[in-house]
Coordinates of C-alpha atoms in Angstrom, one line a residue:
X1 CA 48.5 98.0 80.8
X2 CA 51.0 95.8 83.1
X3 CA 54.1 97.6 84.1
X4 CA 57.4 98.1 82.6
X5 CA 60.7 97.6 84.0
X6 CA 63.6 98.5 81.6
X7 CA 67.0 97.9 82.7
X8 CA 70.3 99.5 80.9
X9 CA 73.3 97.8 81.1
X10 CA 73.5 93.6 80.7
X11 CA 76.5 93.2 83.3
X12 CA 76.9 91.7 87.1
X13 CA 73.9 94.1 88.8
X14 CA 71.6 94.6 85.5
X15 CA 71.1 90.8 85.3
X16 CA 70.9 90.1 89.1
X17 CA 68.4 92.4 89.1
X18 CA 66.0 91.4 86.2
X19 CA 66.2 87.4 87.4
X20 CA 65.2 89.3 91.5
X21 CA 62.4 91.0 89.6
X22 CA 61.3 87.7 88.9
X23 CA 61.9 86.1 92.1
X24 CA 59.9 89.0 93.9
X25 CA 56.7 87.9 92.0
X26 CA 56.9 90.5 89.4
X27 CA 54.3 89.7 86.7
X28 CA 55.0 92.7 84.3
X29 CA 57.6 92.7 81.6
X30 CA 61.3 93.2 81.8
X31 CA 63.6 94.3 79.3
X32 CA 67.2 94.1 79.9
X33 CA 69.5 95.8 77.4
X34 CA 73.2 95.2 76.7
X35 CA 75.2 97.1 74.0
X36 CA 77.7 94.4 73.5
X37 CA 76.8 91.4 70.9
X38 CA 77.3 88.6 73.7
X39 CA 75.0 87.1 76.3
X40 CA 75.5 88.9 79.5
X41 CA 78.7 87.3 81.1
X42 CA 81.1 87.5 83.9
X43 CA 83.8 89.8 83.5
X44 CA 85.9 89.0 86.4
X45 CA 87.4 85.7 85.2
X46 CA 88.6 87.9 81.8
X47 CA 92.2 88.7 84.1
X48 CA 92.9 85.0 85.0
X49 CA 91.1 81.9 83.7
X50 CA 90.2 83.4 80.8
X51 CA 93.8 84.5 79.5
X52 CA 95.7 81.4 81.2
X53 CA 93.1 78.6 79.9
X54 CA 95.4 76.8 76.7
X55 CA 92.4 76.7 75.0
X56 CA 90.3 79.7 73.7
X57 CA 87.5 80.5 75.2
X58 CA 84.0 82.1 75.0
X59 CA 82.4 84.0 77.4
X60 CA 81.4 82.7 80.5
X61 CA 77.3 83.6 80.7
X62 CA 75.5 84.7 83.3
X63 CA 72.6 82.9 82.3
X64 CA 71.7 81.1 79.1
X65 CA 69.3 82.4 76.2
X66 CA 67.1 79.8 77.8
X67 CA 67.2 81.3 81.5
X68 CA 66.1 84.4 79.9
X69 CA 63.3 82.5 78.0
X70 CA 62.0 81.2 81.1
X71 CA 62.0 83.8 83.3
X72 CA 60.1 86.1 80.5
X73 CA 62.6 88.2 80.7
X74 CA 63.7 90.2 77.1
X75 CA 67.3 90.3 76.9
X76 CA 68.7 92.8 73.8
X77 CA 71.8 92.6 73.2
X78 CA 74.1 94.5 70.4
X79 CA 72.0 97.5 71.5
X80 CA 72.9 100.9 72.5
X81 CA 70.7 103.3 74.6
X82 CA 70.4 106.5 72.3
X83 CA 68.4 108.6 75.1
X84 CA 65.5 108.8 77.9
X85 CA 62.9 110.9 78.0
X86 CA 62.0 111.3 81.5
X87 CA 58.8 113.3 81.4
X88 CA 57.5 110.8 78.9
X89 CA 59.2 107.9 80.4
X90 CA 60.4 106.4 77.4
X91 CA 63.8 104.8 76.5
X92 CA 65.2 105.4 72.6
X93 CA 67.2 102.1 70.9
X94 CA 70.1 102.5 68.1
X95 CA 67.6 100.6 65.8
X96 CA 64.7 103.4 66.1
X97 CA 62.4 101.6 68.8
X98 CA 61.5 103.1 71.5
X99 CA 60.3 101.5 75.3
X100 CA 58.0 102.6 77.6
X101 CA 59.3 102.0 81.1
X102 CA 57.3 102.4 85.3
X103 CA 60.8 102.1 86.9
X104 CA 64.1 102.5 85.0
X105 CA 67.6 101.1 85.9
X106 CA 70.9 102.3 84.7
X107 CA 73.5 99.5 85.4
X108 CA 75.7 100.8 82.6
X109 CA 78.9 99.4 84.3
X110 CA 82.3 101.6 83.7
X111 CA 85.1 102.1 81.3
X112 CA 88.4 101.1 81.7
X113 CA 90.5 104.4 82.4
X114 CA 92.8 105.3 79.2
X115 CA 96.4 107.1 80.0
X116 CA 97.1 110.2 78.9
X117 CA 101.0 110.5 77.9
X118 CA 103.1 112.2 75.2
X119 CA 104.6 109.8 72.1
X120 CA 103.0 108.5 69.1
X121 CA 102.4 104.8 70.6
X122 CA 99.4 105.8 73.0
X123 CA 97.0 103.9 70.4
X124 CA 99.1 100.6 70.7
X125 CA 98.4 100.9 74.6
X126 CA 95.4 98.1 75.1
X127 CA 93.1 98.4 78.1
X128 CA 90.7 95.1 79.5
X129 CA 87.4 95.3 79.7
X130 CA 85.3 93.5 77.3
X131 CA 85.8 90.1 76.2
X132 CA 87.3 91.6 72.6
X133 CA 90.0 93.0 74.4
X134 CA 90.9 89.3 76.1
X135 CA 91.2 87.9 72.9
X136 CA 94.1 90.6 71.7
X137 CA 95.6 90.0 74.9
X138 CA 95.3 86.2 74.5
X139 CA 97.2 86.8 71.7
X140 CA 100.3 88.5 72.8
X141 CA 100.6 87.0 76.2
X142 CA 102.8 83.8 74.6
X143 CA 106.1 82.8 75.2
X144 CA 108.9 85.0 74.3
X145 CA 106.7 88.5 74.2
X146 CA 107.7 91.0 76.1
X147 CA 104.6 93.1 78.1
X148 CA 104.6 96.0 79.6
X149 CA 101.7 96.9 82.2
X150 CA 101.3 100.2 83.7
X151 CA 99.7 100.2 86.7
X152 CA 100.0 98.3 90.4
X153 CA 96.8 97.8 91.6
X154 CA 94.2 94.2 91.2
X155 CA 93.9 94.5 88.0
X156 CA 97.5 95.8 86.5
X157 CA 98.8 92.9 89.0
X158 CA 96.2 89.6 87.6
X159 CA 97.2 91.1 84.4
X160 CA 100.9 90.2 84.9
X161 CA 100.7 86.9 86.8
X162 CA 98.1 85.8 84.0
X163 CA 100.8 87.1 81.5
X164 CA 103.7 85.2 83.2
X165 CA 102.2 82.1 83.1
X166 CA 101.6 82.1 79.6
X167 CA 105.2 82.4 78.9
X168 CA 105.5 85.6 78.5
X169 CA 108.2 88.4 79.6
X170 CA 106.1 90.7 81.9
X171 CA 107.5 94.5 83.3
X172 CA 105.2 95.9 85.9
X173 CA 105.1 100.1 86.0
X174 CA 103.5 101.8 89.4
X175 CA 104.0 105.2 89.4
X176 CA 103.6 105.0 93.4
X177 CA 106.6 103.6 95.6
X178 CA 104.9 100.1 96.3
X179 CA 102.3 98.4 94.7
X180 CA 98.3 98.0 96.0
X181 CA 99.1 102.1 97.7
X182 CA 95.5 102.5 98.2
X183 CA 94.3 98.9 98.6
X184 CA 96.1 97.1 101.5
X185 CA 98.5 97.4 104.2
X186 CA 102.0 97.3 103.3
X187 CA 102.8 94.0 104.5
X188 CA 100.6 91.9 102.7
X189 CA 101.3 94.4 99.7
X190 CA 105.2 92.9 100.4
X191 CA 103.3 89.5 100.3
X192 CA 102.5 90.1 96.6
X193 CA 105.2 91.6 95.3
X194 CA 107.3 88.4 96.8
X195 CA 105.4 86.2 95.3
X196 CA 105.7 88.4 91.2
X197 CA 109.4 88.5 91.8
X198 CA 109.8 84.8 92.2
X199 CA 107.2 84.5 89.1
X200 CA 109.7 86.4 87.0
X201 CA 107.6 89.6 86.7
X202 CA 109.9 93.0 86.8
X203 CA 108.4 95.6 89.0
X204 CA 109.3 99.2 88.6
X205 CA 108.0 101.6 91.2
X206 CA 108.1 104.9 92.2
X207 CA 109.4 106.3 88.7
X208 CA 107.0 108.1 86.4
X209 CA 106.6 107.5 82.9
X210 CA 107.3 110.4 80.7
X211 CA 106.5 109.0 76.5
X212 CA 105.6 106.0 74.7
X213 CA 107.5 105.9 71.6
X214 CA 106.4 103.6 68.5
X215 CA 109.3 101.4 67.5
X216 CA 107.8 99.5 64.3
X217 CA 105.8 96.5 66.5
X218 CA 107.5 97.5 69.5
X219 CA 106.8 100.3 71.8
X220 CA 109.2 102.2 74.2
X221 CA 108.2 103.5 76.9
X222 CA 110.8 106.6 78.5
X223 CA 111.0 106.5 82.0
X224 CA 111.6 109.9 84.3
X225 CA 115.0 108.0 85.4
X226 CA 116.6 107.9 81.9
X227 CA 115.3 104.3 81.6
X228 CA 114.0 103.0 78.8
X229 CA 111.2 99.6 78.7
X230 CA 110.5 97.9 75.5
X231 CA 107.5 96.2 74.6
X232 CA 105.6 94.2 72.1
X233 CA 102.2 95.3 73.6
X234 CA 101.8 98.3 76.4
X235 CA 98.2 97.0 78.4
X236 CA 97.2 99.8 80.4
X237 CA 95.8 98.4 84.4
X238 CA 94.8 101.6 85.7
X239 CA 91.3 101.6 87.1
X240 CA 88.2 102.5 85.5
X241 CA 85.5 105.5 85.2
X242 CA 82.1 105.2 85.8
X243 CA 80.0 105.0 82.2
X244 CA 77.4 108.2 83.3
X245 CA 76.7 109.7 79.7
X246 CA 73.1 108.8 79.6
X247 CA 72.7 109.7 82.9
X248 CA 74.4 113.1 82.4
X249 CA 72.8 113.8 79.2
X250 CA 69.0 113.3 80.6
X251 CA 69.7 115.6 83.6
X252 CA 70.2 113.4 86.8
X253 CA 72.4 114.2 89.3
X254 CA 76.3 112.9 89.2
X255 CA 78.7 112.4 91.9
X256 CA 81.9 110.1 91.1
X257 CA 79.2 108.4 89.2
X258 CA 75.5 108.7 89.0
X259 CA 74.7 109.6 92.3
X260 CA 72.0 107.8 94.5
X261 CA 70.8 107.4 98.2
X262 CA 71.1 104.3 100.4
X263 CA 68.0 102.9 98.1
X264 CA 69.4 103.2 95.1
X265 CA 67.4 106.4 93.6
X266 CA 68.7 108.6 91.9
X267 CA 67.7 112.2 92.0
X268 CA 65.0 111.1 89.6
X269 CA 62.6 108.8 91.9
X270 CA 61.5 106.5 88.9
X271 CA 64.9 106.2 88.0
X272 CA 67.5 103.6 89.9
X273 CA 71.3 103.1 89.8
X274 CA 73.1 100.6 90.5
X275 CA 76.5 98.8 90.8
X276 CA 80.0 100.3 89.3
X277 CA 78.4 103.2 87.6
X278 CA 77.2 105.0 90.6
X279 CA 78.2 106.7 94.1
X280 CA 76.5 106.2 97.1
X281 CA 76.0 106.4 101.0
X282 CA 77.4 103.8 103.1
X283 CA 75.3 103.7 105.8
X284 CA 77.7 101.4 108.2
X285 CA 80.5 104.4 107.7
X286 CA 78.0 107.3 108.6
X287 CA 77.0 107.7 105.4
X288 CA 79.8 108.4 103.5
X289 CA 79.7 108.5 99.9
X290 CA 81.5 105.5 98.0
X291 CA 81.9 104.2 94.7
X292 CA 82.8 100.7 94.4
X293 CA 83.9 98.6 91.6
X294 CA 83.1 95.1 92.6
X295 CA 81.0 91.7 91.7
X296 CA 79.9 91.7 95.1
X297 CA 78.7 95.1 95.4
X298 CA 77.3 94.3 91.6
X299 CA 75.4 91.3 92.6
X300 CA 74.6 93.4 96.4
X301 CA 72.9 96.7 93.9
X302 CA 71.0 94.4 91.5
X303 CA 69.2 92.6 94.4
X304 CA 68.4 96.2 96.1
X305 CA 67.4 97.5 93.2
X306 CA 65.0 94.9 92.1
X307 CA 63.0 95.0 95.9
X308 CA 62.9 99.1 95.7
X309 CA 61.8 99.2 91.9
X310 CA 58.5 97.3 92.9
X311 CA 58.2 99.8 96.0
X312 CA 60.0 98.7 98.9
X313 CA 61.9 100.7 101.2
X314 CA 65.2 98.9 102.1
X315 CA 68.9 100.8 102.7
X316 CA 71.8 99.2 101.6
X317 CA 73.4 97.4 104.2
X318 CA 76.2 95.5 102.8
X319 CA 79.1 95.8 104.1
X320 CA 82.0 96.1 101.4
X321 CA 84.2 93.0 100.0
X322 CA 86.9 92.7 97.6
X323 CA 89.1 89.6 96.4
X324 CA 91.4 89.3 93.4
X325 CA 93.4 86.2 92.8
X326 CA 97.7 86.6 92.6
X327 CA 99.2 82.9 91.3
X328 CA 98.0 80.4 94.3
X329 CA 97.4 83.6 96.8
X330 CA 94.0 84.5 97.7
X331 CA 93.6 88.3 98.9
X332 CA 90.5 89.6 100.4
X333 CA 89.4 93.1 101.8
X334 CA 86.5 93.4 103.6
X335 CA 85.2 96.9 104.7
X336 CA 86.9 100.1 103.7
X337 CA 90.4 100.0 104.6
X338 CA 91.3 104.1 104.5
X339 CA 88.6 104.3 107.0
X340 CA 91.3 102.8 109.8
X341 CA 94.0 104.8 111.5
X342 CA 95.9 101.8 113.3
X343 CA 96.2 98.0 112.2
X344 CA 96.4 94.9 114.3
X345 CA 98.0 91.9 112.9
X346 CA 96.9 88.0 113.1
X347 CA 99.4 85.4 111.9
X348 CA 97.7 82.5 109.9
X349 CA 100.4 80.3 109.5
X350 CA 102.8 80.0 106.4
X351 CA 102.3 82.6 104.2
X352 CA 98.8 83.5 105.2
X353 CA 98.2 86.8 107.8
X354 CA 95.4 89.0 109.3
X355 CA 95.6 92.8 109.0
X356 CA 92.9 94.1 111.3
X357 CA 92.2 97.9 110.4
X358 CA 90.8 99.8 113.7
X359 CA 89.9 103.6 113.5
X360 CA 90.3 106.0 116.5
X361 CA 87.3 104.9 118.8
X362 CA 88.7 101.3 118.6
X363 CA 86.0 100.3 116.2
X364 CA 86.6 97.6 113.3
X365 CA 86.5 99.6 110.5
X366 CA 88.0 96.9 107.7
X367 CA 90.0 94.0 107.0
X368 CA 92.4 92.8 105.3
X369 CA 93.8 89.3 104.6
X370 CA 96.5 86.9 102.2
X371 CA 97.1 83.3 102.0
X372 CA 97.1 80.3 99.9
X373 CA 93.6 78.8 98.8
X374 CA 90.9 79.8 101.6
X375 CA 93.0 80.4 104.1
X376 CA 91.8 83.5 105.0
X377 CA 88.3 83.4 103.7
X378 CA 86.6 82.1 107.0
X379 CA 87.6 84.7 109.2
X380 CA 87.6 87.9 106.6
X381 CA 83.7 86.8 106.5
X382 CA 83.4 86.8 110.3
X383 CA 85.4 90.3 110.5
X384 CA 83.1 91.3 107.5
X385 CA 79.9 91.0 110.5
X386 CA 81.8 92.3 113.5
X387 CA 82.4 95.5 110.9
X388 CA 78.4 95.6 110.0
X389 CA 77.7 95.4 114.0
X390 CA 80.0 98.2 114.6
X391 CA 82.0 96.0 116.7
X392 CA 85.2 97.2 119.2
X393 CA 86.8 94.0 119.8
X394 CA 89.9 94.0 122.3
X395 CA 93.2 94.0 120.4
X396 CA 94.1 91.6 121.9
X397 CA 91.4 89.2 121.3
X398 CA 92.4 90.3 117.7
X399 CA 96.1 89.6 117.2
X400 CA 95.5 86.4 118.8
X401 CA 94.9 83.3 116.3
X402 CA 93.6 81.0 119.5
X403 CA 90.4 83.6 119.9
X404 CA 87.9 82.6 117.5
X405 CA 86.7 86.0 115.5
X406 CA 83.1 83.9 116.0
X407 CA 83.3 84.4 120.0
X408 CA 83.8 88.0 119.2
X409 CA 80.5 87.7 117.5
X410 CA 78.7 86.3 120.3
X411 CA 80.3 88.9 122.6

């Protein structure tokens, strides 16, 4: 009998890693399984081209039915994962079949985080996530509707610049003083919140929400400072949780996710993890434990757990990156910014800067960077290596935009 490799979750690292299955040579059958009715697709474009585009659209596929046709590999979709049986190895479907699997994946994704506050308009508070959700929001972000979005970080933030541009009327709520608190330096947090003022977008910070109140169609929401916001639709931007039910009811080991080592395993060795459901040891930061929620990583976990499914023996090595797109700003994040305890800065030229994070050794620990187009893509890759080499480059070499970040390479 050839062997089996099932795969849970039809997202970023599920498909990445039944199409490597493939490119490895694997000759057995794979089964990938997606509860949602669509072909797997991307999700990031659901907070920008997908709201902003004039005309509707579907979702953008990861691969067609006929990529999936001729790589062999079985794609469900509209199906949900009722159990696993480990000692048996066997995964049980919503319509009463049942699969036998050798090596098990769970890429089962997250969920976006729902708020928890007093009124009787918490149900008319929307979340993104799955492409049902973009077409609700597609159809309140118009001209003359007034949005409400609580919650400053990537997403809360492509939510209201995709918002704006559609015409709409868009106030921003960040319970923090600034926006971005835990994702980037201040200055380039400044950067953003520049360039939403001049789009129109209201920021509140600093001021927590006490109710949302249901006004008819409306919604108010009661601020702590006697303020008071209305709204034709309240979308919630306030991160996500890791989607571990299966994984908690058949027994494995959970962390801030379903936990697994550098190779992906989780605490049962036929069974992998991989992508925003799970924690895991980042080897270039000594180990420490991480959860990440990004296409990268997703794309990064799929490939990894596609070479250690069929038995080999590799660590992750990656090295973390993050970008999210604000109007004609590109920001990008390489490495794990908290990790730094001083920052070094590199002006780019108009609008565009370098925010080198440095932690107390000296070492390159992250960085972070903002500026129209790609102007800051070249050199967030090149700190992205001098990071993964564990590099302590001189501060000045750093702050200085005539020192190429390659010679640090070479150095």
């Amino acid at each position: 009998m050839s062997e089996h490799m099932v795969i849970i979750g039809a997202g970023e690292a599920g498909c990445r890693a039944a199409f490597a299955l493939r490119e490895l040579g694997f000759t057995g059958s794979v089964t990938l399984i997606g509860e949602e009715v669509h072909l797997p697709y991307e999700r990031p474009p659901l907070s920008k081209d997908a709201l902003t585009g004039e005309a509707a659209p579907g979702p953008k596929t990861i691969a067609t039915a006929a990529r999936f046709e001729a790589s062999a590999i079985t794609c469900l979709t509209g199906i949900k994962v009722q159990g696993i049986d480990r000692m048996a190895r066997q995964v049980y479907l919503s319509d009463g079949r049942s699969l036998a699997y050798h090596r098990l994946l769970l890429a089962t994704g997250a969920h976006a985080r729902r708020i928890a506050l007093p009124g009787d308009a918490v149900h008319h508070c929307v979340t993104l996530r799955r492409f049902e959700d973009l077409e609700r929001l597609r159809s309140h972000f118009r001209p003359g509707a007034k949005i409400a979005i609580i919650g400053g970080g990537f997403i809360g933030l492509e939510l209201a610049a995709s918002a704006i541009q559609r015409g709409a009327g868009v106030t921003l709520i960040e319970v923090q003083q600034r926006i971005l608190s835990r994702g980037v330096p201040e200055e380039i947090a400044r950067m953003v919140e520049a360039r939403h003022l001049a789009a129109g977008v209201q920021l509140v910070c600093g001021i927590p929400i006490l109710s949302l109140q249901d006004r008819g169609r409306q919604v108010v929401l009661r601020l702590a400072n006697g303020q008071e916001i209305v709204a034709d639709l309240v979308v919630a931007g306030v991160g996500a949780v890791p989607a571990t039910e299966l994984a908690e009811a058949t027994g494995l080991a959970i962390e801030n996710g379903i936990a697994v080592d550098a190779r992906l395993r989780t605490s049962d060795p036929s069974i992998f993890a991989g992508g925003d459901c799970c924690s895991f040891p980042l080897p270039v930061y000594d180990n420490r434990r991480v959860r990440l929620e990004s296409w990268r990583n997703a794309q990064d976990h799929g490939a990894l757990a596609a070479r250690n499914m069929l038995g080999a023996d590799d660590a992750i090595s990656a090295v973390p990156w993050f970008w999210s797109d604000q109007y004609d700003l590109s920001l990008q994040v390489a490495g794990l910014v908290d990790q730094g305890c001083s920052l070094v800065r590199r002006d780019l030229g108009p609008n565009a800067v370098l925010q080198f994070h440095l932690d107390e050794s000296g070492r390159l620990v992250a960085a972070s960077g903002i500026g129209p187009g790609n102007a800051v893509a070249r050199d967030i890759r090149l700190a992205e290596m001098l990071i993964a080499r564990r590099a302590r480059p001189s501060v000045d070499a750093l702050s200085t935009p005539k020192v190429n970040l390659k010679s640090l390479l070479a150095a």
